[in-house]
């Protein structure tokens, strides 16, 4: 089979020369990474509160207003005082996400297992037992630790990773994911991601895709928390190709550990990609709506914000 040059992480084209800004970004990440990885565990549990206040204080007015609009939608438009508290909590949870990501390569596997509770973990075992499947996840909780938890339980995950710049930063994240036993498929413009994921699913693996934010502005328009929104077609397209079911799942942070929430698999292989994406959207709504403070989408996501002139917005 002839593949696009971007079909495998080891065959990505060389990156462009690094600018000074990219080098600075890389070393800023490395500095924070090193500090976070070496701090005592007791401090690591408490630090996100402080980080959240810092993130919140440094946020631009435009970003904070976007976070408010996003969280108002997923939390059912609560009264202003409740929404204010939710926004502050969201920034704290975002700090926890980054701290978990930076500490992942130093986490003790037994501690991850002992500090994790779960609902629906049998659904991941079911996907493994039937010879592969699909998990639609979202920017919710600490999904990097969730992938590690799955590896520790012998649930064979393949994840999708957006190719970041500077490339050295992407390479570092890639090495981290490979070190914990994950297979990685790159997400790049013009790449054949779905074809590569199909191969992995047919080989018995569980393909995991972030499905709550469309990066292309070409995804199907579906109803998401009562408003038109573009979402990625990947889970539905993969289900049609493989005939495998889709579970929605997330890995949430708790004060001293984590909690997995995996919904029962649904068969959308007989649906069109648009119809299947709508089913996935409703499954994700149940997860995000249960844990809105841990939803880390701080950018424009709905058509009303991204494409206000779209006919679906006028008709909604």
Short mmCIF file of C-alpha atoms in Angstrom, two decimals:
data_model
loop_
_atom_site.label_atom_id
_atom_site.label_comp_id
_atom_site.label_asym_id
_atom_site.label_seq_id
_atom_site.Cartn_x
_atom_site.Cartn_y
_atom_site.Cartn_z
CA UNK A 1 0.00 0.00 0.00
CA UNK A 2 1.37 3.43 -0.95
CA UNK A 3 1.24 5.84 1.93
CA UNK A 4 1.48 9.56 2.35
CA UNK A 5 4.88 10.63 3.68
CA UNK A 6 3.10 11.74 6.85
CA UNK A 7 1.51 8.35 7.51
CA UNK A 8 4.02 7.35 10.19
CA UNK A 9 5.75 9.42 12.83
CA UNK A 10 9.09 8.00 11.73
CA UNK A 11 8.49 9.17 8.16
CA UNK A 12 7.48 12.76 8.84
CA UNK A 13 9.17 15.33 6.61
CA UNK A 14 11.98 17.26 8.28
CA UNK A 15 10.86 20.31 10.24
CA UNK A 16 11.60 23.84 9.08
CA UNK A 17 14.53 25.64 10.71
CA UNK A 18 13.79 26.70 14.25
CA UNK A 19 13.23 30.39 14.83
CA UNK A 20 14.40 32.09 18.01
CA UNK A 21 10.80 32.12 19.25
CA UNK A 22 10.49 28.34 18.72
CA UNK A 23 13.75 27.69 20.55
CA UNK A 24 12.56 29.87 23.41
CA UNK A 25 9.26 28.01 23.56
CA UNK A 26 11.03 24.66 23.65
CA UNK A 27 13.32 25.61 26.52
CA UNK A 28 10.46 27.18 28.46
CA UNK A 29 8.61 23.86 28.26
CA UNK A 30 11.75 21.94 29.23
CA UNK A 31 12.27 24.15 32.28
CA UNK A 32 8.72 23.73 33.54
CA UNK A 33 8.82 20.04 32.66
CA UNK A 34 11.93 19.49 34.75
CA UNK A 35 10.63 21.39 37.77
CA UNK A 36 7.25 19.64 37.72
CA UNK A 37 8.77 16.19 37.33
CA UNK A 38 11.00 16.55 40.35
CA UNK A 39 8.67 18.11 42.90
CA UNK A 40 7.44 16.03 45.87
CA UNK A 41 4.15 14.21 45.31
CA UNK A 42 2.44 15.96 48.22
CA UNK A 43 3.19 19.34 46.67
CA UNK A 44 2.12 18.10 43.23
CA UNK A 45 -1.39 17.37 44.52
CA UNK A 46 -1.74 20.88 45.92
CA UNK A 47 0.04 22.94 43.27
CA UNK A 48 -2.77 22.99 40.63
CA UNK A 49 -4.85 25.31 42.85
CA UNK A 50 -2.02 27.84 42.78
CA UNK A 51 -1.33 27.25 39.09
CA UNK A 52 -5.01 27.74 38.34
CA UNK A 53 -5.05 31.11 40.04
CA UNK A 54 -1.92 32.06 38.12
CA UNK A 55 -3.36 30.92 34.77
CA UNK A 56 -6.59 32.76 35.53
CA UNK A 57 -4.81 35.99 36.49
CA UNK A 58 -2.65 35.86 33.34
CA UNK A 59 -5.51 35.05 30.96
CA UNK A 60 -6.52 37.71 28.49
CA UNK A 61 -10.01 39.13 28.77
CA UNK A 62 -10.82 37.62 25.39
CA UNK A 63 -9.79 34.13 26.48
CA UNK A 64 -11.65 34.31 29.78
CA UNK A 65 -14.82 35.40 28.03
CA UNK A 66 -14.48 32.49 25.60
CA UNK A 67 -14.01 30.07 28.49
CA UNK A 68 -17.14 31.52 30.10
CA UNK A 69 -19.16 31.05 26.91
CA UNK A 70 -17.93 27.48 26.44
CA UNK A 71 -18.55 26.45 30.05
CA UNK A 72 -21.95 28.13 30.14
CA UNK A 73 -23.00 25.91 27.25
CA UNK A 74 -21.78 22.62 28.69
CA UNK A 75 -22.97 23.40 32.24
CA UNK A 76 -26.52 24.34 31.21
CA UNK A 77 -26.14 28.14 31.56
CA UNK A 78 -25.86 28.36 35.37
CA UNK A 79 -26.36 31.64 37.30
CA UNK A 80 -23.47 34.11 37.12
CA UNK A 81 -21.95 33.32 40.56
CA UNK A 82 -21.89 29.60 39.76
CA UNK A 83 -20.38 30.27 36.36
CA UNK A 84 -17.70 32.50 37.90
CA UNK A 85 -16.71 29.67 40.26
CA UNK A 86 -16.76 27.17 37.41
CA UNK A 87 -14.41 29.30 35.31
CA UNK A 88 -11.94 29.58 38.21
CA UNK A 89 -12.15 25.83 38.77
CA UNK A 90 -11.56 25.18 35.06
CA UNK A 91 -8.27 27.06 35.16
CA UNK A 92 -7.20 25.08 38.24
CA UNK A 93 -8.07 21.79 36.52
CA UNK A 94 -6.13 22.91 33.47
CA UNK A 95 -3.11 23.38 35.72
CA UNK A 96 -3.62 19.83 37.01
CA UNK A 97 -3.72 18.51 33.44
CA UNK A 98 -0.34 20.06 32.59
CA UNK A 99 1.20 18.97 35.86
CA UNK A 100 0.07 15.38 35.28
CA UNK A 101 1.44 15.49 31.73
CA UNK A 102 4.83 16.77 32.84
CA UNK A 103 5.08 14.18 35.61
CA UNK A 104 3.84 11.22 33.57
CA UNK A 105 7.27 9.77 32.74
CA UNK A 106 8.16 9.66 36.46
CA UNK A 107 4.88 8.21 37.75
CA UNK A 108 5.03 4.93 39.62
CA UNK A 109 2.81 2.38 37.83
CA UNK A 110 1.58 0.83 41.07
CA UNK A 111 0.58 4.24 42.36
CA UNK A 112 -1.35 5.03 39.17
CA UNK A 113 -3.23 1.75 39.48
CA UNK A 114 -3.94 2.12 43.19
CA UNK A 115 -5.07 5.73 42.93
CA UNK A 116 -7.47 5.15 40.02
CA UNK A 117 -11.14 4.27 40.31
CA UNK A 118 -13.37 3.56 37.36
CA UNK A 119 -16.81 3.16 35.88
CA UNK A 120 -17.24 1.09 32.72
CA UNK A 121 -13.72 -0.30 32.56
CA UNK A 122 -15.25 -3.57 31.38
CA UNK A 123 -16.04 -1.75 28.14
CA UNK A 124 -12.32 -1.38 27.38
CA UNK A 125 -11.84 -5.05 28.09
CA UNK A 126 -14.74 -5.83 25.76
CA UNK A 127 -13.12 -3.85 22.91
CA UNK A 128 -9.91 -5.76 23.53
CA UNK A 129 -11.71 -9.12 23.59
CA UNK A 130 -13.50 -8.53 20.27
CA UNK A 131 -10.21 -7.79 18.54
CA UNK A 132 -10.13 -4.00 18.50
CA UNK A 133 -12.39 -1.02 18.72
CA UNK A 134 -12.63 2.76 18.94
CA UNK A 135 -12.69 5.18 21.86
CA UNK A 136 -13.92 8.71 21.25
CA UNK A 137 -12.48 10.91 23.95
CA UNK A 138 -12.25 14.64 24.57
CA UNK A 139 -10.10 17.35 26.12
CA UNK A 140 -11.32 16.27 29.53
CA UNK A 141 -9.31 15.51 32.65
CA UNK A 142 -5.83 13.96 32.42
CA UNK A 143 -6.03 11.91 29.24
CA UNK A 144 -2.27 11.26 29.06
CA UNK A 145 -2.39 9.48 32.43
CA UNK A 146 -5.49 7.65 31.19
CA UNK A 147 -3.53 6.26 28.26
CA UNK A 148 -0.84 5.07 30.66
CA UNK A 149 -3.47 3.46 32.88
CA UNK A 150 -4.83 1.57 29.87
CA UNK A 151 -1.35 0.36 28.98
CA UNK A 152 -0.86 -0.90 32.54
CA UNK A 153 -4.08 -2.91 32.17
CA UNK A 154 -2.98 -4.41 28.83
CA UNK A 155 -5.60 -2.55 26.81
CA UNK A 156 -3.66 -1.86 23.59
CA UNK A 157 -4.15 1.82 22.71
CA UNK A 158 -3.19 3.67 19.59
CA UNK A 159 -3.41 7.44 20.01
CA UNK A 160 -3.40 10.36 17.60
CA UNK A 161 -0.91 13.17 18.18
CA UNK A 162 -1.01 16.56 16.51
CA UNK A 163 2.40 17.44 15.10
CA UNK A 164 3.54 20.48 17.08
CA UNK A 165 6.12 23.15 16.43
CA UNK A 166 8.85 23.33 17.46
CA UNK A 167 9.32 19.75 16.32
CA UNK A 168 11.67 19.01 19.21
CA UNK A 169 8.73 19.54 21.55
CA UNK A 170 6.60 17.12 19.54
CA UNK A 171 9.45 14.61 19.54
CA UNK A 172 9.67 14.82 23.33
CA UNK A 173 5.93 14.23 23.76
CA UNK A 174 6.18 11.40 21.23
CA UNK A 175 9.01 9.71 23.12
CA UNK A 176 7.03 9.97 26.35
CA UNK A 177 4.01 8.26 24.81
CA UNK A 178 6.11 5.53 23.25
CA UNK A 179 7.93 4.96 26.52
CA UNK A 180 4.62 4.12 28.21
CA UNK A 181 3.74 1.59 25.51
CA UNK A 182 1.50 3.55 23.17
CA UNK A 183 1.38 3.42 19.40
CA UNK A 184 1.16 6.92 17.89
CA UNK A 185 -0.32 8.08 14.59
CA UNK A 186 0.41 11.69 13.59
CA UNK A 187 -2.29 14.21 12.74
CA UNK A 188 -1.03 16.40 9.92
CA UNK A 189 -2.73 18.16 6.99
CA UNK A 190 -3.07 15.76 4.07
CA UNK A 191 -2.12 12.72 6.14
CA UNK A 192 -3.92 9.38 5.96
CA UNK A 193 -4.69 9.15 9.67
CA UNK A 194 -7.91 7.17 9.32
CA UNK A 195 -6.25 4.59 7.06
CA UNK A 196 -3.44 4.10 9.56
CA UNK A 197 -5.90 3.82 12.44
CA UNK A 198 -7.90 1.29 10.47
CA UNK A 199 -4.80 -0.89 10.22
CA UNK A 200 -4.27 -0.65 13.96
CA UNK A 201 -7.89 -1.53 14.76
CA UNK A 202 -7.82 -4.50 12.40
CA UNK A 203 -4.67 -5.63 14.22
CA UNK A 204 -6.63 -5.75 17.46
CA UNK A 205 -5.80 -2.38 18.95
CA UNK A 206 -8.09 0.32 20.39
CA UNK A 207 -7.88 3.54 18.40
CA UNK A 208 -8.39 6.60 20.59
CA UNK A 209 -9.34 9.93 19.04
CA UNK A 210 -10.06 13.34 20.51
CA UNK A 211 -13.52 14.05 19.12
CA UNK A 212 -14.72 17.31 20.70
CA UNK A 213 -12.81 19.88 18.65
CA UNK A 214 -12.50 20.12 14.87
CA UNK A 215 -9.18 21.60 13.76
CA UNK A 216 -9.95 21.66 10.03
CA UNK A 217 -13.18 23.69 9.79
CA UNK A 218 -14.36 20.89 7.50
CA UNK A 219 -15.91 18.47 10.00
CA UNK A 220 -19.61 17.56 9.99
CA UNK A 221 -21.96 20.12 11.53
CA UNK A 222 -23.86 18.44 14.37
CA UNK A 223 -25.82 19.51 17.40
CA UNK A 224 -23.55 19.78 20.42
CA UNK A 225 -25.11 20.94 23.69
CA UNK A 226 -28.03 22.33 21.71
CA UNK A 227 -26.00 24.40 19.22
CA UNK A 228 -24.51 23.70 15.79
CA UNK A 229 -20.86 22.75 16.02
CA UNK A 230 -18.28 21.10 13.78
CA UNK A 231 -16.80 17.94 15.26
CA UNK A 232 -14.13 15.59 13.88
CA UNK A 233 -15.45 12.78 11.66
CA UNK A 234 -12.69 10.35 12.63
CA UNK A 235 -14.56 8.02 15.03
CA UNK A 236 -17.56 7.65 12.71
CA UNK A 237 -15.40 7.18 9.60
CA UNK A 238 -13.30 4.57 11.37
CA UNK A 239 -16.40 2.73 12.59
CA UNK A 240 -17.74 2.56 9.01
CA UNK A 241 -14.45 1.17 7.72
CA UNK A 242 -13.90 -1.44 10.42
CA UNK A 243 -17.41 -2.31 11.61
CA UNK A 244 -16.17 -1.89 15.20
CA UNK A 245 -18.16 -0.17 17.96
CA UNK A 246 -17.31 3.18 19.55
CA UNK A 247 -17.09 3.93 23.27
CA UNK A 248 -16.88 7.43 24.67
CA UNK A 249 -14.42 7.65 27.52
CA UNK A 250 -12.49 10.06 29.71
CA UNK A 251 -9.95 9.98 32.53
CA UNK A 252 -10.75 12.53 35.22
CA UNK A 253 -8.54 14.05 37.89
CA UNK A 254 -9.52 13.64 41.55
CA UNK A 255 -7.92 15.39 44.56
CA UNK A 256 -5.47 12.53 45.12
CA UNK A 257 -5.74 10.40 41.99
CA UNK A 258 -7.91 9.77 38.96
CA UNK A 259 -11.24 8.32 37.87
CA UNK A 260 -11.97 6.61 34.54
CA UNK A 261 -15.43 6.90 32.99
CA UNK A 262 -16.03 4.72 29.91
CA UNK A 263 -19.46 4.51 28.37
CA UNK A 264 -20.96 1.40 26.80
CA UNK A 265 -19.96 0.79 23.15
CA UNK A 266 -22.39 1.90 20.46
CA UNK A 267 -22.58 0.51 16.92
CA UNK A 268 -22.55 3.36 14.41
CA UNK A 269 -20.92 1.43 11.58
CA UNK A 270 -24.17 1.38 9.59
CA UNK A 271 -24.65 5.15 9.79
CA UNK A 272 -23.32 7.86 7.54
CA UNK A 273 -20.32 9.78 8.84
CA UNK A 274 -22.54 12.77 9.65
CA UNK A 275 -25.09 10.61 11.48
CA UNK A 276 -22.39 8.71 13.33
CA UNK A 277 -20.69 11.94 14.39
CA UNK A 278 -23.98 13.12 15.84
CA UNK A 279 -24.23 9.96 17.95
CA UNK A 280 -20.66 10.50 19.15
CA UNK A 281 -21.52 14.12 20.00
CA UNK A 282 -24.37 13.02 22.24
CA UNK A 283 -22.12 10.47 23.98
CA UNK A 284 -19.50 13.14 24.63
CA UNK A 285 -22.15 15.49 25.98
CA UNK A 286 -22.84 13.03 28.78
CA UNK A 287 -19.18 12.95 29.78
CA UNK A 288 -18.43 16.66 29.48
CA UNK A 289 -21.71 17.64 31.12
CA UNK A 290 -20.84 15.49 34.15
CA UNK A 291 -17.39 17.10 34.60
CA UNK A 292 -17.57 20.58 33.03
CA UNK A 293 -14.73 22.08 35.11
CA UNK A 294 -12.32 19.55 33.63
CA UNK A 295 -13.13 20.34 30.00
CA UNK A 296 -10.03 22.06 28.65
CA UNK A 297 -11.35 23.73 25.49
CA UNK A 298 -10.49 27.39 25.96
CA UNK A 299 -10.89 28.43 22.32
CA UNK A 300 -13.78 29.01 19.93
CA UNK A 301 -15.54 25.71 19.24
CA UNK A 302 -19.14 26.33 18.19
CA UNK A 303 -20.22 27.73 14.83
CA UNK A 304 -21.70 30.81 16.49
CA UNK A 305 -18.17 31.76 17.56
CA UNK A 306 -16.12 30.35 14.68
CA UNK A 307 -18.41 30.75 11.66
CA UNK A 308 -21.18 33.14 12.68
CA UNK A 309 -22.34 33.53 9.06
CA UNK A 310 -22.89 29.78 8.60
CA UNK A 311 -26.53 28.98 7.61
CA UNK A 312 -26.81 26.56 10.54
CA UNK A 313 -26.26 29.45 12.94
CA UNK A 314 -28.98 31.57 11.38
CA UNK A 315 -31.38 28.63 11.53
CA UNK A 316 -30.63 27.64 15.11
#
